[in-house]
Amino acid sequence: MRCLMRLKANGLETVSSQALSSAAGVKPTQLRKDLTYFGQFGTRGLGYDVNQLTGMIAEVLGTNTLQPVVLIGVGNLGKALISYRGFEREGFEIVSAFDADTNVVSACMKWTIPVRSMDELPAIVSKHHVRMAILCVPIEAAQSTVNSLIKTGITGVLNFAPMVLHVPDGVTVNNVNLAIELENLSYFIQEHAPESNEESPPEIENQTTPPV
Amino acid sequence: MRCLMRLKANGLETVSSQALSSAAGVKPTQLRKDLTYFGQFGTRGLGYDVNQLTGMIAEVLGTNTLQPVVLIGVGNLGKALISYRGFEREGFEIVSAFDADTNVVSACMKWTIPVRSMDELPAIVSKHHVRMAILCVPIEAAQSTVNSLIKTGITGVLNFAPMVLHVPDGVTVNNVNLAIELENLSYFIQEHAPESNEESPPEIENQTTPPV
DNA sequence: TAGATTGTTAATCGATTAACAATC
DNA sequence: TAGATTGTTAATCGATTAACAATC
């Protein structure tokens, strides 16, 4: 998706699986095979229409329309994520943040993104048809908070608390665990380890994406 | 590793591949096979010695001794990561943070973790034998910063800037891209998507891990 | 010795890739 | 028509798992 967006920004209207895959750091056959899981989008002899492919992927990802999300827990990380402008560009909008601490709520009165108390959560979720939440509350509060979220109808949680959340079927949790990321890196700089096999897409660089 | 630490905290001295794998959410054969890549650590009929296995994994990960890391870029995210106590528990110590902005440096004078100006980087890296850096500078500064890091002898970079860093062989970059995490979650809450196949280890919960 | 559990082999499964017919 | 490039098949490759001999 990011490669396509860059091509688009550069005015390219068509791209071959060859070119796009090399930009993304995968093999052309891999790319073509993967795309066919969702349908047929290419033109033999020509390649893929950049706009059409972008639209198709956005639809698959569910980012075709701006997707509303809520953020729970306005601590250090929560603040960092609120100030991250990257979500918006990828099709997400933090419609509101929430915090259990009323001091935090009142301290953030005039932010561009409103910070509300937890009891306003159900109304906001229902008003904006929010389906995803970014969870950055302390670990002690994580499970009970996710329970509340699910009651409001949230079905996707991006969890930054380093613990396993228990959720019913139909609710998806994706975990971001920074300690594990660092351990992973540590493994690869040890002498015994073979080279990291993480792909580093070599062609497209400097996506104009602001940092966190 | 986290499952083992929890067993240890509970006083367990021995664990079977059966028990450990169920705690970790994988199959027993998978666990045994994976462990044998690093050697033989079990006792037939008994299982694995929790302490010995912990030590072995720590050695493989390179976290047997407290590993010094530096953090570059004391913005919103940098501050959030500095206040994250999880790294220490997993065997990492942020020996110093650095920022190019002298205002930031002087504003952080009396933090528990020192914040220094970039020109002090080489001396600190060499003094503490630092091999890993957490990079949370703005995207415009990311490539040039990583170049400086590599000159000092850093061989591992945990990169939060949403761009592809170019590094020579022998240097490992692990990327954390929060927008991709959210897109990934978005995919799984779309109706067309099959259930997320991310493992959720069901047995061990509430690892006593403080949040970010 | 009997029961338990590992380490390892061989079978299975799924994912990647080369090759190529279809077709623009 | 000739050149290019897709979509798809079949072959290859690698990872997971069942089964079981080794052995505590």
PDB file of C-alpha atoms in Angstrom, chain A residues 1-2 38 59-63 67 69 76-81 83-84 86-87 89-90 92 131-134 136-140 143 155-158 160-166 169-192 195-196 198-212, chain B residues 1-2 38 59-63 67 69 75-77 79-81 83-84 86-87 89-90 92 131-134 136-140 143 155-158 160-166 169-192 195-196 198-212:
ATOM      1  CA  MET A   1       0.000   0.000   0.000  1.00  0.00           C
ATOM      2  CA  ARG A   2       2.774   2.426   0.929  1.00  0.00           C
ATOM      3  CA  PHE A  38      -8.892 -10.882  -3.629  1.00  0.00           C
ATOM      4  CA  GLU A  59     -11.211  -1.739   0.642  1.00  0.00           C
ATOM      5  CA  VAL A  60      -9.691  -4.994   1.842  1.00  0.00           C
ATOM      6  CA  LEU A  61      -8.029  -3.180   4.741  1.00  0.00           C
ATOM      7  CA  GLY A  62     -11.210  -1.293   5.457  1.00  0.00           C
ATOM      8  CA  THR A  63      -9.489   2.059   5.114  1.00  0.00           C
ATOM      9  CA  GLN A  67     -12.077   4.905  10.068  1.00  0.00           C
ATOM     10  CA  VAL A  69     -10.881   4.923  16.445  1.00  0.00           C
ATOM     11  CA  ASN A  76       3.119   8.926  28.221  1.00  0.00           C
ATOM     12  CA  LEU A  77       2.468   6.499  25.406  1.00  0.00           C
ATOM     13  CA  GLY A  78      -1.089   7.659  24.858  1.00  0.00           C
ATOM     14  CA  LYS A  79       0.098  11.221  24.432  1.00  0.00           C
ATOM     15  CA  ALA A  80       2.806  10.124  22.033  1.00  0.00           C
ATOM     16  CA  LEU A  81       0.266   8.247  19.926  1.00  0.00           C
ATOM     17  CA  SER A  83       0.508  13.405  18.541  1.00  0.00           C
ATOM     18  CA  TYR A  84       1.321  10.822  15.861  1.00  0.00           C
ATOM     19  CA  GLY A  86       0.676   8.858  10.752  1.00  0.00           C
ATOM     20  CA  PHE A  87      -2.662   7.234  11.604  1.00  0.00           C
ATOM     21  CA  ARG A  89      -2.698   9.511   6.575  1.00  0.00           C
ATOM     22  CA  GLU A  90      -3.393   5.776   6.579  1.00  0.00           C
ATOM     23  CA  PHE A  92      -7.700   6.386  10.681  1.00  0.00           C
ATOM     24  CA  ARG A 131     -15.100  -0.313  15.927  1.00  0.00           C
ATOM     25  CA  MET A 132     -11.434  -0.104  16.934  1.00  0.00           C
ATOM     26  CA  ALA A 133      -9.657   1.044  20.078  1.00  0.00           C
ATOM     27  CA  ILE A 134      -6.014   1.759  20.871  1.00  0.00           C
ATOM     28  CA  CYS A 136      -2.576   2.110  26.368  1.00  0.00           C
ATOM     29  CA  VAL A 137      -3.748   1.910  29.945  1.00  0.00           C
ATOM     30  CA  PRO A 138      -1.664   0.461  32.802  1.00  0.00           C
ATOM     31  CA  ILE A 139      -1.517  -3.317  32.875  1.00  0.00           C
ATOM     32  CA  GLU A 140      -3.703  -3.552  35.981  1.00  0.00           C
ATOM     33  CA  GLN A 143      -8.491  -6.434  31.131  1.00  0.00           C
ATOM     34  CA  THR A 155     -14.464  -5.408  17.885  1.00  0.00           C
ATOM     35  CA  GLY A 156     -10.783  -4.580  17.347  1.00  0.00           C
ATOM     36  CA  VAL A 157      -8.182  -3.675  19.974  1.00  0.00           C
ATOM     37  CA  LEU A 158      -4.592  -2.589  19.428  1.00  0.00           C
ATOM     38  CA  PHE A 160       0.055  -1.964  24.159  1.00  0.00           C
ATOM     39  CA  ALA A 161      -0.266  -3.493  27.629  1.00  0.00           C
ATOM     40  CA  PRO A 162       2.240  -6.368  27.822  1.00  0.00           C
ATOM     41  CA  MET A 163      -0.270  -9.032  28.786  1.00  0.00           C
ATOM     42  CA  VAL A 164      -2.672 -11.467  27.187  1.00  0.00           C
ATOM     43  CA  LEU A 165      -6.183 -10.044  26.978  1.00  0.00           C
ATOM     44  CA  HIS A 166      -9.107 -12.440  27.117  1.00  0.00           C
ATOM     45  CA  ASP A 169     -14.960 -14.725  19.714  1.00  0.00           C
ATOM     46  CA  GLY A 170     -15.512 -12.012  17.161  1.00  0.00           C
ATOM     47  CA  VAL A 171     -13.180  -9.582  18.894  1.00  0.00           C
ATOM     48  CA  THR A 172      -9.648  -9.246  17.512  1.00  0.00           C
ATOM     49  CA  VAL A 173      -6.683  -8.181  19.612  1.00  0.00           C
ATOM     50  CA  ASN A 174      -3.369  -7.179  18.069  1.00  0.00           C
ATOM     51  CA  ASN A 175      -0.492  -6.828  20.496  1.00  0.00           C
ATOM     52  CA  VAL A 176       2.436  -4.444  20.334  1.00  0.00           C
ATOM     53  CA  ASN A 177       5.096  -5.458  22.835  1.00  0.00           C
ATOM     54  CA  LEU A 178       8.143  -3.240  22.796  1.00  0.00           C
ATOM     55  CA  ALA A 179      10.251  -5.433  25.061  1.00  0.00           C
ATOM     56  CA  ILE A 180       9.805  -8.323  22.629  1.00  0.00           C
ATOM     57  CA  GLU A 181      10.875  -6.093  19.735  1.00  0.00           C
ATOM     58  CA  LEU A 182      14.065  -5.276  21.579  1.00  0.00           C
ATOM     59  CA  GLU A 183      14.711  -8.931  22.480  1.00  0.00           C
ATOM     60  CA  ASN A 184      14.203  -9.851  18.862  1.00  0.00           C
ATOM     61  CA  LEU A 185      16.780  -7.281  17.803  1.00  0.00           C
ATOM     62  CA  SER A 186      19.142  -8.454  20.518  1.00  0.00           C
ATOM     63  CA  TYR A 187      18.984 -12.011  19.153  1.00  0.00           C
ATOM     64  CA  PHE A 188      20.058 -10.878  15.713  1.00  0.00           C
ATOM     65  CA  ILE A 189      23.085  -8.939  16.873  1.00  0.00           C
ATOM     66  CA  GLN A 190      24.431 -11.957  18.760  1.00  0.00           C
ATOM     67  CA  GLU A 191      27.310 -13.678  16.978  1.00  0.00           C
ATOM     68  CA  HIS A 192      25.631 -17.089  16.870  1.00  0.00           C
ATOM     69  CA  GLU A 195      21.607 -12.759   9.393  1.00  0.00           C
ATOM     70  CA  SER A 196      18.191 -11.299  10.054  1.00  0.00           C
ATOM     71  CA  GLU A 198      13.598  -9.480   7.689  1.00  0.00           C
ATOM     72  CA  GLU A 199      12.941  -8.099   4.252  1.00  0.00           C
ATOM     73  CA  SER A 200      14.304  -4.650   3.608  1.00  0.00           C
ATOM     74  CA  PRO A 201      12.470  -3.334   0.555  1.00  0.00           C
ATOM     75  CA  PRO A 202      15.264  -1.630  -1.331  1.00  0.00           C
ATOM     76  CA  GLU A 203      13.604   0.453  -4.007  1.00  0.00           C
ATOM     77  CA  ILE A 204      11.065   2.767  -2.457  1.00  0.00           C
ATOM     78  CA  GLU A 205      12.386   4.910   0.312  1.00  0.00           C
ATOM     79  CA  ASN A 206      11.601   8.006   2.277  1.00  0.00           C
ATOM     80  CA  GLN A 207       7.882   7.580   2.214  1.00  0.00           C
ATOM     81  CA  THR A 208       6.788  11.012   3.278  1.00  0.00           C
ATOM     82  CA  THR A 209       5.526   9.768   6.586  1.00  0.00           C
ATOM     83  CA  PRO A 210       5.999  11.916   9.670  1.00  0.00           C
ATOM     84  CA  PRO A 211       7.356  10.139  12.734  1.00  0.00           C
ATOM     85  CA  VAL A 212       5.699   9.510  16.066  1.00  0.00           C
TER      86      VAL A 212
ATOM     87  CA  MET B   1      10.832 -16.676  28.076  1.00  0.00           C
ATOM     88  CA  ARG B   2       7.973 -14.807  29.725  1.00  0.00           C
ATOM     89  CA  PHE B  38      20.097 -24.653  20.318  1.00  0.00           C
ATOM     90  CA  GLU B  59      22.070 -16.519  26.416  1.00  0.00           C
ATOM     91  CA  VAL B  60      20.618 -17.026  22.955  1.00  0.00           C
ATOM     92  CA  LEU B  61      18.831 -13.680  23.184  1.00  0.00           C
ATOM     93  CA  GLY B  62      21.948 -12.035  24.562  1.00  0.00           C
ATOM     94  CA  THR B  63      20.100 -10.822  27.651  1.00  0.00           C
ATOM     95  CA  GLN B  67      22.488  -5.050  27.887  1.00  0.00           C
ATOM     96  CA  VAL B  69      21.169   0.538  24.894  1.00  0.00           C
ATOM     97  CA  GLY B  75      10.220  13.648  21.603  1.00  0.00           C
ATOM     98  CA  ASN B  76       6.831  12.357  22.655  1.00  0.00           C
ATOM     99  CA  LEU B  77       7.604   8.768  21.838  1.00  0.00           C
ATOM    100  CA  LYS B  79       9.868  10.184  26.520  1.00  0.00           C
ATOM    101  CA  ALA B  80       7.227   7.467  26.632  1.00  0.00           C
ATOM    102  CA  LEU B  81       9.858   4.805  25.999  1.00  0.00           C
ATOM    103  CA  SER B  83       9.502   5.982  31.198  1.00  0.00           C
ATOM    104  CA  TYR B  84       8.795   2.384  30.161  1.00  0.00           C
ATOM    105  CA  GLY B  86       9.619  -3.030  30.834  1.00  0.00           C
ATOM    106  CA  PHE B  87      12.965  -2.926  29.053  1.00  0.00           C
ATOM    107  CA  ARG B  89      13.035  -6.321  33.421  1.00  0.00           C
ATOM    108  CA  GLU B  90      13.849  -8.013  30.127  1.00  0.00           C
ATOM    109  CA  PHE B  92      18.059  -3.968  28.833  1.00  0.00           C
ATOM    110  CA  ARG B 131      25.569  -2.234  20.579  1.00  0.00           C
ATOM    111  CA  MET B 132      21.874  -1.360  20.236  1.00  0.00           C
ATOM    112  CA  ALA B 133      19.998   1.898  19.744  1.00  0.00           C
ATOM    113  CA  ILE B 134      16.316   2.806  19.936  1.00  0.00           C
ATOM    114  CA  CYS B 136      12.759   7.701  17.617  1.00  0.00           C
ATOM    115  CA  VAL B 137      13.880  10.827  15.773  1.00  0.00           C
ATOM    116  CA  PRO B 138      11.786  12.617  13.117  1.00  0.00           C
ATOM    117  CA  ILE B 139      11.753  10.903   9.742  1.00  0.00           C
ATOM    118  CA  GLU B 140      13.891  13.618   8.121  1.00  0.00           C
ATOM    119  CA  GLN B 143      18.857   8.125   7.933  1.00  0.00           C
ATOM    120  CA  THR B 155      25.039  -2.923  15.163  1.00  0.00           C
ATOM    121  CA  GLY B 156      21.358  -3.094  16.080  1.00  0.00           C
ATOM    122  CA  VAL B 157      18.670  -0.448  15.595  1.00  0.00           C
ATOM    123  CA  LEU B 158      15.054  -0.549  16.740  1.00  0.00           C
ATOM    124  CA  PHE B 160      10.310   3.779  14.989  1.00  0.00           C
ATOM    125  CA  ALA B 161      10.619   6.145  12.026  1.00  0.00           C
ATOM    126  CA  PRO B 162       8.196   4.904   9.350  1.00  0.00           C
ATOM    127  CA  MET B 163      10.768   4.582   6.575  1.00  0.00           C
ATOM    128  CA  VAL B 164      13.276   2.082   5.236  1.00  0.00           C
ATOM    129  CA  LEU B 165      16.748   2.691   6.656  1.00  0.00           C
ATOM    130  CA  HIS B 166      19.750   1.788   4.538  1.00  0.00           C
ATOM    131  CA  ASP B 169      25.807  -5.648   6.107  1.00  0.00           C
ATOM    132  CA  GLY B 170      26.311  -6.610   9.688  1.00  0.00           C
ATOM    133  CA  VAL B 171      23.863  -4.021  10.973  1.00  0.00           C
ATOM    134  CA  THR B 172      20.352  -5.186  11.851  1.00  0.00           C
ATOM    135  CA  VAL B 173      17.311  -2.936  11.749  1.00  0.00           C
ATOM    136  CA  ASN B 174      13.991  -3.946  13.305  1.00  0.00           C
ATOM    137  CA  ASN B 175      11.076  -1.718  12.425  1.00  0.00           C
ATOM    138  CA  VAL B 176       8.083  -0.829  14.550  1.00  0.00           C
ATOM    139  CA  ASN B 177       5.395   0.813  12.447  1.00  0.00           C
ATOM    140  CA  LEU B 178       2.288   1.719  14.361  1.00  0.00           C
ATOM    141  CA  ALA B 179       0.213   2.625  11.307  1.00  0.00           C
ATOM    142  CA  ILE B 180       0.795  -0.873   9.909  1.00  0.00           C
ATOM    143  CA  GLU B 181      -0.280  -2.417  13.207  1.00  0.00           C
ATOM    144  CA  LEU B 182      -3.537  -0.509  13.003  1.00  0.00           C
ATOM    145  CA  GLU B 183      -4.080  -1.429   9.346  1.00  0.00           C
ATOM    146  CA  ASN B 184      -3.478  -5.044  10.221  1.00  0.00           C
ATOM    147  CA  LEU B 185      -6.117  -4.862  12.946  1.00  0.00           C
ATOM    148  CA  SER B 186      -8.473  -3.089  10.576  1.00  0.00           C
ATOM    149  CA  TYR B 187      -8.174  -5.947   8.089  1.00  0.00           C
ATOM    150  CA  PHE B 188      -9.234  -8.489  10.679  1.00  0.00           C
ATOM    151  CA  ILE B 189     -12.357  -6.649  11.776  1.00  0.00           C
ATOM    152  CA  GLN B 190     -13.637  -6.426   8.204  1.00  0.00           C
ATOM    153  CA  GLU B 191     -16.388  -8.881   7.446  1.00  0.00           C
ATOM    154  CA  HIS B 192     -14.598 -10.526   4.536  1.00  0.00           C
ATOM    155  CA  GLU B 195     -10.634 -14.952  11.967  1.00  0.00           C
ATOM    156  CA  SER B 196      -7.260 -13.598  13.015  1.00  0.00           C
ATOM    157  CA  GLU B 198      -2.683 -14.699  15.826  1.00  0.00           C
ATOM    158  CA  GLU B 199      -2.001 -17.073  18.699  1.00  0.00           C
ATOM    159  CA  SER B 200      -3.403 -16.065  22.029  1.00  0.00           C
ATOM    160  CA  PRO B 201      -1.577 -18.128  24.620  1.00  0.00           C
ATOM    161  CA  PRO B 202      -4.377 -19.021  26.981  1.00  0.00           C
ATOM    162  CA  GLU B 203      -2.756 -20.399  30.113  1.00  0.00           C
ATOM    163  CA  ILE B 204      -0.323 -17.835  31.458  1.00  0.00           C
ATOM    164  CA  GLU B 205      -1.751 -14.432  32.001  1.00  0.00           C
ATOM    165  CA  ASN B 206      -1.136 -11.237  33.811  1.00  0.00           C
ATOM    166  CA  GLN B 207       2.602 -11.395  33.550  1.00  0.00           C
ATOM    167  CA  THR B 208       3.641  -8.830  36.126  1.00  0.00           C
ATOM    168  CA  THR B 209       4.830  -6.449  33.482  1.00  0.00           C
ATOM    169  CA  PRO B 210       4.274  -2.741  33.936  1.00  0.00           C
ATOM    170  CA  PRO B 211       2.868  -0.891  30.933  1.00  0.00           C
ATOM    171  CA  VAL B 212       4.460   1.794  28.838  1.00  0.00           C
TER     172      VAL B 212
END
